[in-house]
Every structure is written in structure tokens, then in C-alpha cells.
Short mmCIF file of C-alpha atoms and ligand atoms in Angstrom, two decimals:
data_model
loop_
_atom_site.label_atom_id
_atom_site.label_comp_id
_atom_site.label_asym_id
_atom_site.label_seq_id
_atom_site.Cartn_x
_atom_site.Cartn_y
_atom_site.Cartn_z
CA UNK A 55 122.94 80.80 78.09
CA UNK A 56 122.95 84.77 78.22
CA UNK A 57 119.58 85.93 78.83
CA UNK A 58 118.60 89.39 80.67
CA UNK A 59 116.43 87.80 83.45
CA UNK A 60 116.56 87.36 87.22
CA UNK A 61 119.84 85.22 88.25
CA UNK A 62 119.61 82.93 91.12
CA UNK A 63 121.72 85.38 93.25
CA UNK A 64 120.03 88.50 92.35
CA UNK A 65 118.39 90.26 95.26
CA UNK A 66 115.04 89.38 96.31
CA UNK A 67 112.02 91.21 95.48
CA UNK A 68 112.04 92.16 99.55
CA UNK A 69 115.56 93.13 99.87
CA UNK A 70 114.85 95.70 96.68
CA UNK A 71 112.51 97.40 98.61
CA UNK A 72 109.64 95.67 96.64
CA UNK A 73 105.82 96.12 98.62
CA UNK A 74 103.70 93.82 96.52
CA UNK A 75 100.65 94.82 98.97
CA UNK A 76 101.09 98.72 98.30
CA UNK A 77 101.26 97.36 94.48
CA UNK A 78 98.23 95.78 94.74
CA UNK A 79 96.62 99.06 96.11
CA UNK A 80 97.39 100.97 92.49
CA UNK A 81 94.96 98.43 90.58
CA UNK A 82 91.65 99.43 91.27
CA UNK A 83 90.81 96.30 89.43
CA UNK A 84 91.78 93.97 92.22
CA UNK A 85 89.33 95.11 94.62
CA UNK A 86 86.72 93.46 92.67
CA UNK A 87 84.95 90.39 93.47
CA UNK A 88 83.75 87.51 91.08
CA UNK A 89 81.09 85.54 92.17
CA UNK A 90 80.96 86.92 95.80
CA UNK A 91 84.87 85.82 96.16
CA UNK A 92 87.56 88.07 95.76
CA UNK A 93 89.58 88.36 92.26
CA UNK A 94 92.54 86.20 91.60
CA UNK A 95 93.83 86.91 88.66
CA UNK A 96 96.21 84.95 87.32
CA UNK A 97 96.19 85.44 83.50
CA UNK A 98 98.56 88.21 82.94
CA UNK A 99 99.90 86.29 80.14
CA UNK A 100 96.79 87.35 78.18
CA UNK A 101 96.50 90.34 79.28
CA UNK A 102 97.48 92.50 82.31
CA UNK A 103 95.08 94.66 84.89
CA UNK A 104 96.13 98.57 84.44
CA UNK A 105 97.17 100.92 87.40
CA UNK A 106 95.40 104.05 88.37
CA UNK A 107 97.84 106.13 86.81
CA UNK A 108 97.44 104.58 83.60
CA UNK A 109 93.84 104.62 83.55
CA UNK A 110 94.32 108.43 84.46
CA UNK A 111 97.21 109.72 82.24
CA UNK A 112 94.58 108.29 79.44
CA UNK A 113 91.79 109.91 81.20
CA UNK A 114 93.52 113.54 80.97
CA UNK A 115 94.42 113.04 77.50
CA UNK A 116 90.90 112.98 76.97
CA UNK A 117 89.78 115.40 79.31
CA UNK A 118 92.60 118.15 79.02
CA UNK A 119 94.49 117.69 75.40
CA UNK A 120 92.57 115.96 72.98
CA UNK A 121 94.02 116.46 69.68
CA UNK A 122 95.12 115.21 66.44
CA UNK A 123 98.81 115.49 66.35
CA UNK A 124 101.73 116.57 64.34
CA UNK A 125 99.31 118.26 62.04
CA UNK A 126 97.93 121.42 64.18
CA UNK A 127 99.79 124.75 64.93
CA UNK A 128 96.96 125.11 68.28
CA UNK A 129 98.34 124.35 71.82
CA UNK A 130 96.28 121.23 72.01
CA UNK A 131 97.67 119.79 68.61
CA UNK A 132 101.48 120.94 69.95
CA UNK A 133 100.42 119.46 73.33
CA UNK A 134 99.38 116.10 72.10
CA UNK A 135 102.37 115.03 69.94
CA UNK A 136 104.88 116.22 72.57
CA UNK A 137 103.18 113.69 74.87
CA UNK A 138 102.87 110.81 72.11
CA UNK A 139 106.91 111.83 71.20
CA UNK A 140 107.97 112.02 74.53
CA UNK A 141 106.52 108.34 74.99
CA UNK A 142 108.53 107.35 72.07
CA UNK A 143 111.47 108.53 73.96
CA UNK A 144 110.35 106.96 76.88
CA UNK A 145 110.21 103.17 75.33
CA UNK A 146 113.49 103.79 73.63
CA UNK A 147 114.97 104.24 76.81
CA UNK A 148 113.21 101.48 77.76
CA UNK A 149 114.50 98.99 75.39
CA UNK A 150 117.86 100.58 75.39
CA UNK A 151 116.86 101.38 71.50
CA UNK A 152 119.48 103.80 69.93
CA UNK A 153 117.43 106.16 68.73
CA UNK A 154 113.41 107.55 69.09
CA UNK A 155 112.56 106.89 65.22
CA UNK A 156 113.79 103.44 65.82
CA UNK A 157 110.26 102.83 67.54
CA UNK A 158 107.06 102.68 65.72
CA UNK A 159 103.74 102.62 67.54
CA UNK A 160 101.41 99.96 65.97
CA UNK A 161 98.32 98.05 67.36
CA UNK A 162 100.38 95.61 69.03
CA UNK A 163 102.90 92.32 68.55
CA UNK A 164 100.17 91.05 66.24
CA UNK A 165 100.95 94.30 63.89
CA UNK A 166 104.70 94.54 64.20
CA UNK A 167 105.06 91.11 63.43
CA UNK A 168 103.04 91.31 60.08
CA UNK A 169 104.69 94.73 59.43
CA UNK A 170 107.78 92.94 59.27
CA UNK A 171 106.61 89.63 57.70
CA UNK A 172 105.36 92.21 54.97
CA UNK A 173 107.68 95.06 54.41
CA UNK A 174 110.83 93.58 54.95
CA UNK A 175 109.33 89.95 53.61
CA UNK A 176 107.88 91.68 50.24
CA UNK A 177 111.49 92.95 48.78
CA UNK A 178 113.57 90.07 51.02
CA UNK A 179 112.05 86.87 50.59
CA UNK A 180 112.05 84.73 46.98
CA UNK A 181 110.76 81.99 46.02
CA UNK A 182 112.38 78.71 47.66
CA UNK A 183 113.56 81.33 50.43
CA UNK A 184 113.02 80.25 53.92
CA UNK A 185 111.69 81.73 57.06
CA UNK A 186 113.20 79.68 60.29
CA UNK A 187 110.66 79.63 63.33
CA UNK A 188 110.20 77.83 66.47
CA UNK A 189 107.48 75.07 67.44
CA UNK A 190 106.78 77.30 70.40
CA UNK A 191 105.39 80.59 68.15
CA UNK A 192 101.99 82.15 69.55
CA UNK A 193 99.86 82.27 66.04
CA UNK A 194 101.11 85.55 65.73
CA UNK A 195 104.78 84.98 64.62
CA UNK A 196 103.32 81.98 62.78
CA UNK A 197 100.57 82.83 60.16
CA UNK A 198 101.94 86.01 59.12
CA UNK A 199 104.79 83.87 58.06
CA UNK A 200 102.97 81.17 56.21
CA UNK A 201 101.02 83.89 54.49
CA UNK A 202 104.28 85.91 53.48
CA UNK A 203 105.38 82.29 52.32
CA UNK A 204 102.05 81.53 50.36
CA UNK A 205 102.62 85.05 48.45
CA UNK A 206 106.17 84.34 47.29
CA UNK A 207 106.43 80.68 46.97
CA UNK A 208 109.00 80.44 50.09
CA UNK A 209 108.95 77.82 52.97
CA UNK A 210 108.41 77.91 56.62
CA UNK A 211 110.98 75.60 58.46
CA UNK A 212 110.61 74.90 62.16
CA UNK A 213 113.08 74.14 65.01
CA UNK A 214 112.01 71.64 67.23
CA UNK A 215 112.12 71.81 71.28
CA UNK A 216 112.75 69.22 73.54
CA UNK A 217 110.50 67.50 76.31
CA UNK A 218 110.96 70.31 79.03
CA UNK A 219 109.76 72.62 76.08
CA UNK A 220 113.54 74.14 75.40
CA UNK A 221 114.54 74.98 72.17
CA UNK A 222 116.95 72.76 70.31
CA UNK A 223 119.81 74.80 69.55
CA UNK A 224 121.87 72.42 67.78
CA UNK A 225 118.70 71.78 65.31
CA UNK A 226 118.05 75.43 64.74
CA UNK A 227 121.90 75.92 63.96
CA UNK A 228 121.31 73.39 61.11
CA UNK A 229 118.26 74.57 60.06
CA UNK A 230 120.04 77.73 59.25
CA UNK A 231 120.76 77.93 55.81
CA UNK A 232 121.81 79.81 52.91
CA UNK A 233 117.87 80.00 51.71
CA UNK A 234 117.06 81.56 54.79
CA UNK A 235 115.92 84.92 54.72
CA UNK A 236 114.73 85.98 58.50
CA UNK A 237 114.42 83.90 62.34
CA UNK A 238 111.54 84.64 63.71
CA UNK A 239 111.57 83.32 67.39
CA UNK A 240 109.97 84.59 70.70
CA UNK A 241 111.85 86.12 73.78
CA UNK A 242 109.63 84.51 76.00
CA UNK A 243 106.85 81.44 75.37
CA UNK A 244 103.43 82.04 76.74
CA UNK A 245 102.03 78.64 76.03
CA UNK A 246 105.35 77.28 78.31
CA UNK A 247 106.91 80.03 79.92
CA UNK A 248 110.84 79.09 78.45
CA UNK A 249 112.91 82.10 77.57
CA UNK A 250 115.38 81.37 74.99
CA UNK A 251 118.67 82.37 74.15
CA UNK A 252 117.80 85.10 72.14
CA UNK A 253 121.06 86.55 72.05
CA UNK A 254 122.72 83.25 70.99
CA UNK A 255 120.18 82.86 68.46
CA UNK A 256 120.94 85.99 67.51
CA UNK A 257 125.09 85.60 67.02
CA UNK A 258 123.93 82.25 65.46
CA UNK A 259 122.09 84.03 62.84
CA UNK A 260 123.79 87.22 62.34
CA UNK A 261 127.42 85.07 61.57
CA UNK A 262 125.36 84.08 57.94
CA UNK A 263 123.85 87.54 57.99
CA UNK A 264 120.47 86.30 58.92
CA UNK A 265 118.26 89.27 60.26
CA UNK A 266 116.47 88.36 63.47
CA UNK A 267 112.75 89.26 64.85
CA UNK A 268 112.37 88.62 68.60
CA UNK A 269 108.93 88.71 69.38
CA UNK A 270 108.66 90.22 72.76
CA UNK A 271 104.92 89.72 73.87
CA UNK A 272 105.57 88.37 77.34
CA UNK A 273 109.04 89.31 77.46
CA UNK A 274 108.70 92.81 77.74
CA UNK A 275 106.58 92.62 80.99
CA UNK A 276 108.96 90.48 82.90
CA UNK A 277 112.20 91.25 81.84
CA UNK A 278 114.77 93.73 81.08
CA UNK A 279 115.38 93.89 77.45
CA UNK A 280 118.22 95.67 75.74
CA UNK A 281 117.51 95.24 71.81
CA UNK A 282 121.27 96.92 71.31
CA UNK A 283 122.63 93.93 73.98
CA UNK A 284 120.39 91.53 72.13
CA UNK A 285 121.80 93.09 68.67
CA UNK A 286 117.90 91.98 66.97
CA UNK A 287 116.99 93.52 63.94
CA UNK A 288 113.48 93.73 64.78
CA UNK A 289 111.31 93.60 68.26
CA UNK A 290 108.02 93.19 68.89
CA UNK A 291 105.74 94.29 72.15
CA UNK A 292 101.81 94.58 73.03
CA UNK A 293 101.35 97.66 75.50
CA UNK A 294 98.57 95.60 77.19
CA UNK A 295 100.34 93.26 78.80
CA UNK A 296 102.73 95.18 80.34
CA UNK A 297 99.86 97.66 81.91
CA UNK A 298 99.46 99.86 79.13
CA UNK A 299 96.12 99.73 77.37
CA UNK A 300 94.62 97.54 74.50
CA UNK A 301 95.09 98.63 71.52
CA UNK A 302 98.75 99.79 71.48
CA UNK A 303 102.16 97.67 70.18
CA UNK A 304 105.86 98.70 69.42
CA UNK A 305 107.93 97.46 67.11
CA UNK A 306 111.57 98.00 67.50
CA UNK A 307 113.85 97.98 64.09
CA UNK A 308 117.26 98.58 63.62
CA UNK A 309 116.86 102.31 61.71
CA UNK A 310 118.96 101.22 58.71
CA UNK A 311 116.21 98.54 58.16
CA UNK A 312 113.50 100.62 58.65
CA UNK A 313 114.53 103.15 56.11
CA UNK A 314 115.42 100.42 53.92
CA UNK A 315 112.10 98.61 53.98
CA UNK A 316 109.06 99.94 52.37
CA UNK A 317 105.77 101.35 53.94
CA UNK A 318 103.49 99.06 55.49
CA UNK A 319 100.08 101.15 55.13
CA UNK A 320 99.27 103.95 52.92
CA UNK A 321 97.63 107.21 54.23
CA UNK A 322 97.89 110.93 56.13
CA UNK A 323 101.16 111.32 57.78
CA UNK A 324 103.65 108.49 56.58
CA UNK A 325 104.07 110.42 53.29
CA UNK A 326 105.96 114.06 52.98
CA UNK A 327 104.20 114.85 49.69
CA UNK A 328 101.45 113.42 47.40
CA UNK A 329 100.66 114.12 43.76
CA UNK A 330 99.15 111.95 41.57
CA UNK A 331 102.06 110.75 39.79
CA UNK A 332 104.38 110.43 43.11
CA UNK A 333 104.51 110.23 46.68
CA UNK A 334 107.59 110.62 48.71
CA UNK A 335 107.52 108.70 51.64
CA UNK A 336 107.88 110.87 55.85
CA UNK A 337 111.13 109.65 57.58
CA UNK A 338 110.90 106.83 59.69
CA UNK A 339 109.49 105.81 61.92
CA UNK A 340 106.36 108.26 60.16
CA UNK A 341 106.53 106.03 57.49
CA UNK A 342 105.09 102.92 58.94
CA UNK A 343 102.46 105.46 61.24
CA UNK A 344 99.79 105.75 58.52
CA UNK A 345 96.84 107.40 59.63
CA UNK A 346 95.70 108.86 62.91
CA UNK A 347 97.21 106.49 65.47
CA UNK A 348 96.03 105.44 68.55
CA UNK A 349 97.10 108.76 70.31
CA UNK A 350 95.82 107.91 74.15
CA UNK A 351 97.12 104.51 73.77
CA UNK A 352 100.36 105.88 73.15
CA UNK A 353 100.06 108.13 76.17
CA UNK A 354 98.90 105.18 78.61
CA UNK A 355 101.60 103.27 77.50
CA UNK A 356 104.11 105.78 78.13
CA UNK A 357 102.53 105.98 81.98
CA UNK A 358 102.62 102.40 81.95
CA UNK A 359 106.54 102.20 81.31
CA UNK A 360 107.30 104.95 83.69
CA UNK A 361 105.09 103.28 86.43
CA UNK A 362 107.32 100.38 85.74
CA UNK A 363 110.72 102.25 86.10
CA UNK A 364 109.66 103.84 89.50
CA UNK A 365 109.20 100.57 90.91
CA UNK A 366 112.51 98.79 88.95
CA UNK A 367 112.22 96.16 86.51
CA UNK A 368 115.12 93.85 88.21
CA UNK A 369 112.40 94.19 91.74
CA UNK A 370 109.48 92.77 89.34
CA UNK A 371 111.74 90.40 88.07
CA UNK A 372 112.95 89.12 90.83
CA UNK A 373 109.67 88.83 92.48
CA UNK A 374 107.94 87.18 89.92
CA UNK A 375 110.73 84.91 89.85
CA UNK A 376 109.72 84.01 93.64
CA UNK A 377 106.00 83.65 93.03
CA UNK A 378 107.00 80.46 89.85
CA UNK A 379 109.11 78.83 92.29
CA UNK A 380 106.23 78.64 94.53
CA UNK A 381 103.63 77.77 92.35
CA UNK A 382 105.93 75.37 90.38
CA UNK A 383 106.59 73.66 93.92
CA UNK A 384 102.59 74.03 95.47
CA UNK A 385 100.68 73.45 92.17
CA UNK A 386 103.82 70.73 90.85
CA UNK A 387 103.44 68.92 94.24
CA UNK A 388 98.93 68.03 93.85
CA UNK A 389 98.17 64.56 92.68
CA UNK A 390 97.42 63.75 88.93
CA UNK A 391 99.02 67.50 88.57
CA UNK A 392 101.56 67.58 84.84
CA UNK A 393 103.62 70.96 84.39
CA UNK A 394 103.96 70.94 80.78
CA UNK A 395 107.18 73.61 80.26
CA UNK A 396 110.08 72.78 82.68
CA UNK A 397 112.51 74.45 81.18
CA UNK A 398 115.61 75.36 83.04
CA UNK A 399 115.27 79.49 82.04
CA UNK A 400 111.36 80.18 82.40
CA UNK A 401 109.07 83.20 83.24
CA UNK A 402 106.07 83.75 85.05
CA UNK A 403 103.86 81.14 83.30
CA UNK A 404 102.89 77.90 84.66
CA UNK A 405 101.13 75.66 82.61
CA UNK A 406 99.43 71.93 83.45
CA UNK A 407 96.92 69.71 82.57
CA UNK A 408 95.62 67.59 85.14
CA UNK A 409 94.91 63.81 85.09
CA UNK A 410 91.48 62.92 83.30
CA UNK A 411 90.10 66.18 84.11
CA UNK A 412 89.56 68.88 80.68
CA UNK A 413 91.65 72.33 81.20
CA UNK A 414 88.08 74.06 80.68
CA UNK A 415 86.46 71.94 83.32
CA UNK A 416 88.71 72.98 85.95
CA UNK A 417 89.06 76.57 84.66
CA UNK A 418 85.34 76.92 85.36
CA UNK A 419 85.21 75.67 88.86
CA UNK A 420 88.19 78.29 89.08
CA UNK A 421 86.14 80.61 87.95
CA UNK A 422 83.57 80.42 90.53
CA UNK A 423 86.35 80.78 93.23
CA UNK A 424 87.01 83.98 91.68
CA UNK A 425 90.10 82.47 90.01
CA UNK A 426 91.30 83.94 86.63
CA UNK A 427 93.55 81.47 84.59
CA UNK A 428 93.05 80.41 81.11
CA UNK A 429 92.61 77.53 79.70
CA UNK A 430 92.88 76.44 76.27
CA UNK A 431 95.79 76.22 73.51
CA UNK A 432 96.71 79.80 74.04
CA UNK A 433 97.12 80.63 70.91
CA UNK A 434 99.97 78.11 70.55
CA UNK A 435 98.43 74.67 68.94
CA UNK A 436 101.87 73.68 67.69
CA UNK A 437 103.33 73.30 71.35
CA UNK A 438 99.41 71.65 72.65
CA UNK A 439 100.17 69.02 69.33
CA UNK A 440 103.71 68.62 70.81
CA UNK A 441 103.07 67.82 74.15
CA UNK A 442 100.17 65.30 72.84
CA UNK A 443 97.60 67.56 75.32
CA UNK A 444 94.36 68.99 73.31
CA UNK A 445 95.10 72.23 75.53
CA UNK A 446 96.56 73.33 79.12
CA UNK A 447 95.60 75.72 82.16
CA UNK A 448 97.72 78.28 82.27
CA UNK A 449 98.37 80.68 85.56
CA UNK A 450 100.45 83.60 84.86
CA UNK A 451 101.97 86.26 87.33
CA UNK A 452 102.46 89.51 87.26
CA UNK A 453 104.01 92.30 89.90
CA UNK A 454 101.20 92.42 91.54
CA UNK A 455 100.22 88.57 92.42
CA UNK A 456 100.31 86.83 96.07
CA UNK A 457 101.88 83.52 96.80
CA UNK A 458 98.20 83.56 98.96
CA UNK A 459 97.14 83.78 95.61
CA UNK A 460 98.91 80.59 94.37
CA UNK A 461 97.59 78.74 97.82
CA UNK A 462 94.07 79.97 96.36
CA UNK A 463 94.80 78.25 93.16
CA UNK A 464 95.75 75.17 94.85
CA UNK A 465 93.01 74.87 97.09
CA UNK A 466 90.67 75.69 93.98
CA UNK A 467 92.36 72.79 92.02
CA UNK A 468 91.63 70.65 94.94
CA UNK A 469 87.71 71.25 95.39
CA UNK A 470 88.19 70.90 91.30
CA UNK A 471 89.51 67.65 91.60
CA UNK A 472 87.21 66.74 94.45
CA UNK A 473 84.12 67.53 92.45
CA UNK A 474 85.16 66.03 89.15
CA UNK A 475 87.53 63.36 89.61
C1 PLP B 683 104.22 85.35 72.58
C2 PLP B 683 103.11 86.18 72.01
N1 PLP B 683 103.26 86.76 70.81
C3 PLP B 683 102.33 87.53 70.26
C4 PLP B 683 101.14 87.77 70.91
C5 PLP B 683 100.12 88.62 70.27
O1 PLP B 683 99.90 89.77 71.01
P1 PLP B 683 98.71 90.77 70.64
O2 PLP B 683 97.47 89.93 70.56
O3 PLP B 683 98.69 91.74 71.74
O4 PLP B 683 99.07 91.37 69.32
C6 PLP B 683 100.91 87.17 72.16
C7 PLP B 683 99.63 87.33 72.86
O5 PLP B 683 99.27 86.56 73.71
C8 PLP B 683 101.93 86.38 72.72
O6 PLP B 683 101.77 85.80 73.91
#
């Protein structure tokens, strides 16, 4: 399996220099308290807390060079898009992208993913055609799908995953077929925490010339993703879960796609000229940026990734790494306690559902320990119907979380259990 993640004998998070506590001291956020305890919070997978520097690069944007951009000849206009460019440089670099224009800013992996389910779907996909998926989709690589499918008469097929909640790569070979028209398969699940072979998947796909989205929600966070290693044709990240702010997405697409594909949204600067009878369309990645876009975002998330290279994604990696093994071993070890997602390759996501207790029950007694997680279906019914559960709770990690933190969980579980068993 050749996924970009933390190997068994990569350093530790310690031995690459990694502080978590002088982390923890650049979220303001953490120093709150919830219900007179102090915040745990464990659901990153949802969405993450934001460092200082975030919350201030946004902040001076506002304060210092508010401005529309590429439209003004004033210093604030010229200031403004050479800070939303030079974050499109930055999250090429950090994707390993070939080129800037090869990254379009969007509202998140919600957007990208319809962008793509629409431009490339409405001049790619026929009826009969077929769109391959996996049972463990978040909604968001699902509907867009079925709705794409609706329009032009074409089918959704589904690969199946096994009982640790791995995908079954034999079945999605054979599922391949000459009808279908794009895979459409995340990096990372956040309903079970499995990363799959997204580069096999990809060499799987590409050898009957099957483009490839990789939706890279909770990938993006945890690991480090080269989309030229990977060789996808599309990727797909929300800024806010990787410390950014709401609001702001990527999508990644190989640029002969992009200028192949038509525009998403019609409006002010994705065309280069309008008359009535014609419009010629900007260059990419203008074309799919219609309207005024979400300028700060843009600028937060750029802060975001370089926060993120000054402390070293392989450091994060590698210590979230160490904070599942723990929790998989402290939460996996209490009575009635059932991990649903034990795949061999996983993130920072545990999920479980404890024995004749509701997820919501315990994530309210949580809650008054000042404990974060979520509970629910996540977004992800397929994989609850799967695993036969009507939904999970779900503790997810980020750079910042404590294995103190995962003790508090347990002991939490345990007045839980005490209280409602
Ligand atoms: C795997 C996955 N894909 C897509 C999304 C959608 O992200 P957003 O709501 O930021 O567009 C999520 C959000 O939880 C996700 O976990």
C-alpha cells in the first residue's frame, strides 16, 4: 500500500523537535472553559480551532488592506491580490501542484467536489455512464454525484469495504468499467479514519483512462499530500480544518482539465470580455473564481499553511500518529467499548459506539466535562448503515491534542457509563 503518511519507523513527534504544549499556547481557543472545566476538544474532524496568527493575518487584512482585488490600479487593490496570489503559490507548494493556476479557491470540499461533479460531469458523463464511489463517502462526494447522475441518466456504482472499514480493492478493480466516466474516492475517511490507497486507486484507474477525484477533507490536515506523486486529476480541501478559516476550499485540477472543462459560475472576473452576443472566458484558474471571492479567507488560509510548514507536516504526522495509538489502546481497552474503523492505515479519528448506551447520550455527559467529540452519522450514513450502528462518537486529533486529553475522555466515558448503564 503506498500512502504518504507516518511509517512505523518514522521519527517521533519528540525526536522532531515537536512541543505540543508551546502548540497549545498559539490557540487562544484552548484556554477556554466549558461548563467550569477546561476545553477538550476532540472534534477536529469537523472542524479545527485556529492559531493566533491566523486569526491575525485575517485581522490585518481587514484592518490594513481591505480591497477588492485584481480589479483596482490603488495600492490597496495591488496589495490585496498579491496576498490572495501569493497564497495560491503557497498551497501549490503545498500540495506539490505544478503550477499556481492549477489551484482554485472555492468555499470548500463541498464546492470543489460539485465543481467537478458539474463541469467536468456536464460535457463527460452520458447516459448509462457511471460514476464509481466508495461506501465510505462523507455526503459531499456522494449527492453531488447522484444529482450529476439524475441530470444525465448515468449510474452511481459503489465499492464495498470490509469489516475493519478498508476498501475492497479487488471489488473496485471490477467495478471499473468501460461505462465509467470518473472515481470519486476520499484520501482519508472521517466517519472511520482509513486512508486508502489513493495512489493505487489511482494507477488502477488511470490504466483505462479513468480520471480520478481524491477528496482530501481530512487528508490535508494530517498528511503530506503530493497530487503530482498521487498523479489525481482532481483534489479537494476545506481550509477549516486544517486551521484556516470557514468559508474557504481548494480544489486542485490537473491544468489541462481545467482549461478543458467549462465554467462552473457565471459573473465579474472569470470572463475576459462580455458582449451580449459572446463572452470569452479569463484563463484558469479565473475561470472557475466567479465573483468577489472570499479574499480574507484566502489570506488566513495562506497563514494557516505556512504556520503548518514552520512546525513540519511529517512532526504533526507523526504525533498524531502517537496520540491514535493511545486512544485506540485506552478508549479500545473500557468495557462494552466497539471501535468501529480498524483499519490497518488510519488517521487521527477514532470512532465507537458503546454497549446499550446512544452516541448522543454519552456525547452530552462529555459535554459537561468540557469534552468536545461528536456524535452522530457524521455526515457518512452509508458507513453508520454498514456497520448496522444508527450513528458513532467520534474523537478526532489534531497537533495540538494531549494524550491527558485522551485519559480525560476515558475517565468521561467512565462517569458516562456509570451514570447511564
Ligand atoms: C471526508 C470529507 N469530505 C468532505 C467534507 C465536506 O467539507 P466542507 O463541509 O468543509 O465542504 C467533509 C467534512 O466533514 C469531510 O469530512
Amino acid at each position: 500500500m503506498s500512502v504518504s503518511t507516518a511509517l512505523p519507523h518514522s521519527p517521533t513527534a519528540v525526536e522532531s523537535g515537536f512541543d505540543v504544549e508551546r502548540i497549545r499556547r498559539d490557540f487562544p481557543i484552548l484556554r477556554e472553559f466549558v461548563h467550569g472545566k477546561p476545553l477538550v476538544y476532540l472534534d477536529n474532524a469537523a472542524t479545527s480551532q485556529k492559531p493566533e496568527v491566523v486569526i491575525d493575518a485575517i485581522a490585518n487584512y481587514y484592518r490594513h488592506d481591505n480591497a477588492n482585488i485584481h480589479r483596482g490600479v490603488h495600492l490597496l487593490s495591488q496589495r490585496a491580490t498579491d496576498e490572495y496570489e501569493s497564497a495560491r503559490k503557497l498551497v501549490q507548494r503545498f500540495l506539490n501542484a505544478g503550477e499556481a493556476r492549477e489551484i482554485v479557491f472555492v468555499r470548500g470540499a463541498t464546492e470543489a467536489i460539485n465543481l467537478v461533479a458539474q463541469a467536468y460531469g456536464r460535457t463527460h458523463v452520458g447516459p448509462a455512464d457511471e460514476i464509481l464511489i466508495t461506501t465510505m463517502e462523507h455526503h459531499s462526494n456522494i449527492v453531488p454525484w447522484q444529482l450529476l447522475c439524475k441530470q444525465k441518466g448515468a449510474h452511481l456504482r459503489v465499492v464495498p469495504i470490509n469489516e475493519a472499514g478498508e476498501l475492497e480493492l479487488d471489488k473496485f478493480e471490477r467495478l471499473l468499467s468501460s461505462r465509467t466516466r470518473i472515481v470519486a474516492v476520499t484520501h482519508v475517511s472521517n466517519a472511520l479514519g482509513t486512508i486508502n490507497p489513493v495512489k493505487d486507486i489511482v494507477s488502477l484507474a488511470h490504466a483505462r483512462n479513468i480520471p480520478v477525484l481524491v477528496d482530501g477533507a481530512q487528508s490535508a490536515p494530517h498528511l503530506a499530500v503530493d497530487v503530482q506523486d498521487l498523479d489525481c486529476d482532481f483534489y479537494a480541501l476545506s481550509g477549516h480544518k486544517m486551521y484556516g478559516p470557514t468559508g474557504i476550499g481548494v480544489l486542485y485540477g490537473k491544468a489541462a482539465l481545467l482549461e478543458a472543462m467549462p465554467p462552473y459560475q457565471g459573473g465579474g472576473d472569470m470572463i475576459s470580455s462580455v458582449t451580449f452576443e459572446k463572452t470569452i472566458f479569463n484563463k484558469i484558474p479565473h475561470k472557475f473564481e466567479a465573483g468577489t471571492p472570499h479574499i480574507a479567507g484566502v489570506i488566513g488560509l495562506g497563514a494557516a499553511i505556512s504556520y503548518v510548514n514552520e512546525i513540519g507536516g511529517s512532526a504533526i504526522a507523526a504525533h498524531e500518529h502517537e496520540l491514535l495509538n493511545y486512544a485506540t489502546r485506552t478508549i479500545g481497552a473500557i468495557p462494552g467499548v466497539k471501535l468501529i474503523g480498524t483499519a490497518r492505515e488510519k488517521a487521527g479519528v477514532l470512532s465507537f459506539v458503546l454497549e446499550n448506551i446512544h452516541p448522543h447520550d454519552i456525547g452530552t455527559i462529555l459535554d459537561q466535562e468540557g469534552i468536545a467529540v461528536r456524535t452522530g452519522h457524521h455526515c457518512a450514513q452509508p458507513v453508520m448503515d454498514r456497520f448496522c450502528v444508527p450513528a458513532t462518537v467520534r474523537a478526532s486529533f489534531a497537533l495540538y491534542n494531549t494524550t491527558k486529553e485522551i485519559d480525560a475522555l476515558a475517565a468521561g466515558i467512565e462517569k458516562g457509563k456509570e451514570f447511564l448503564g
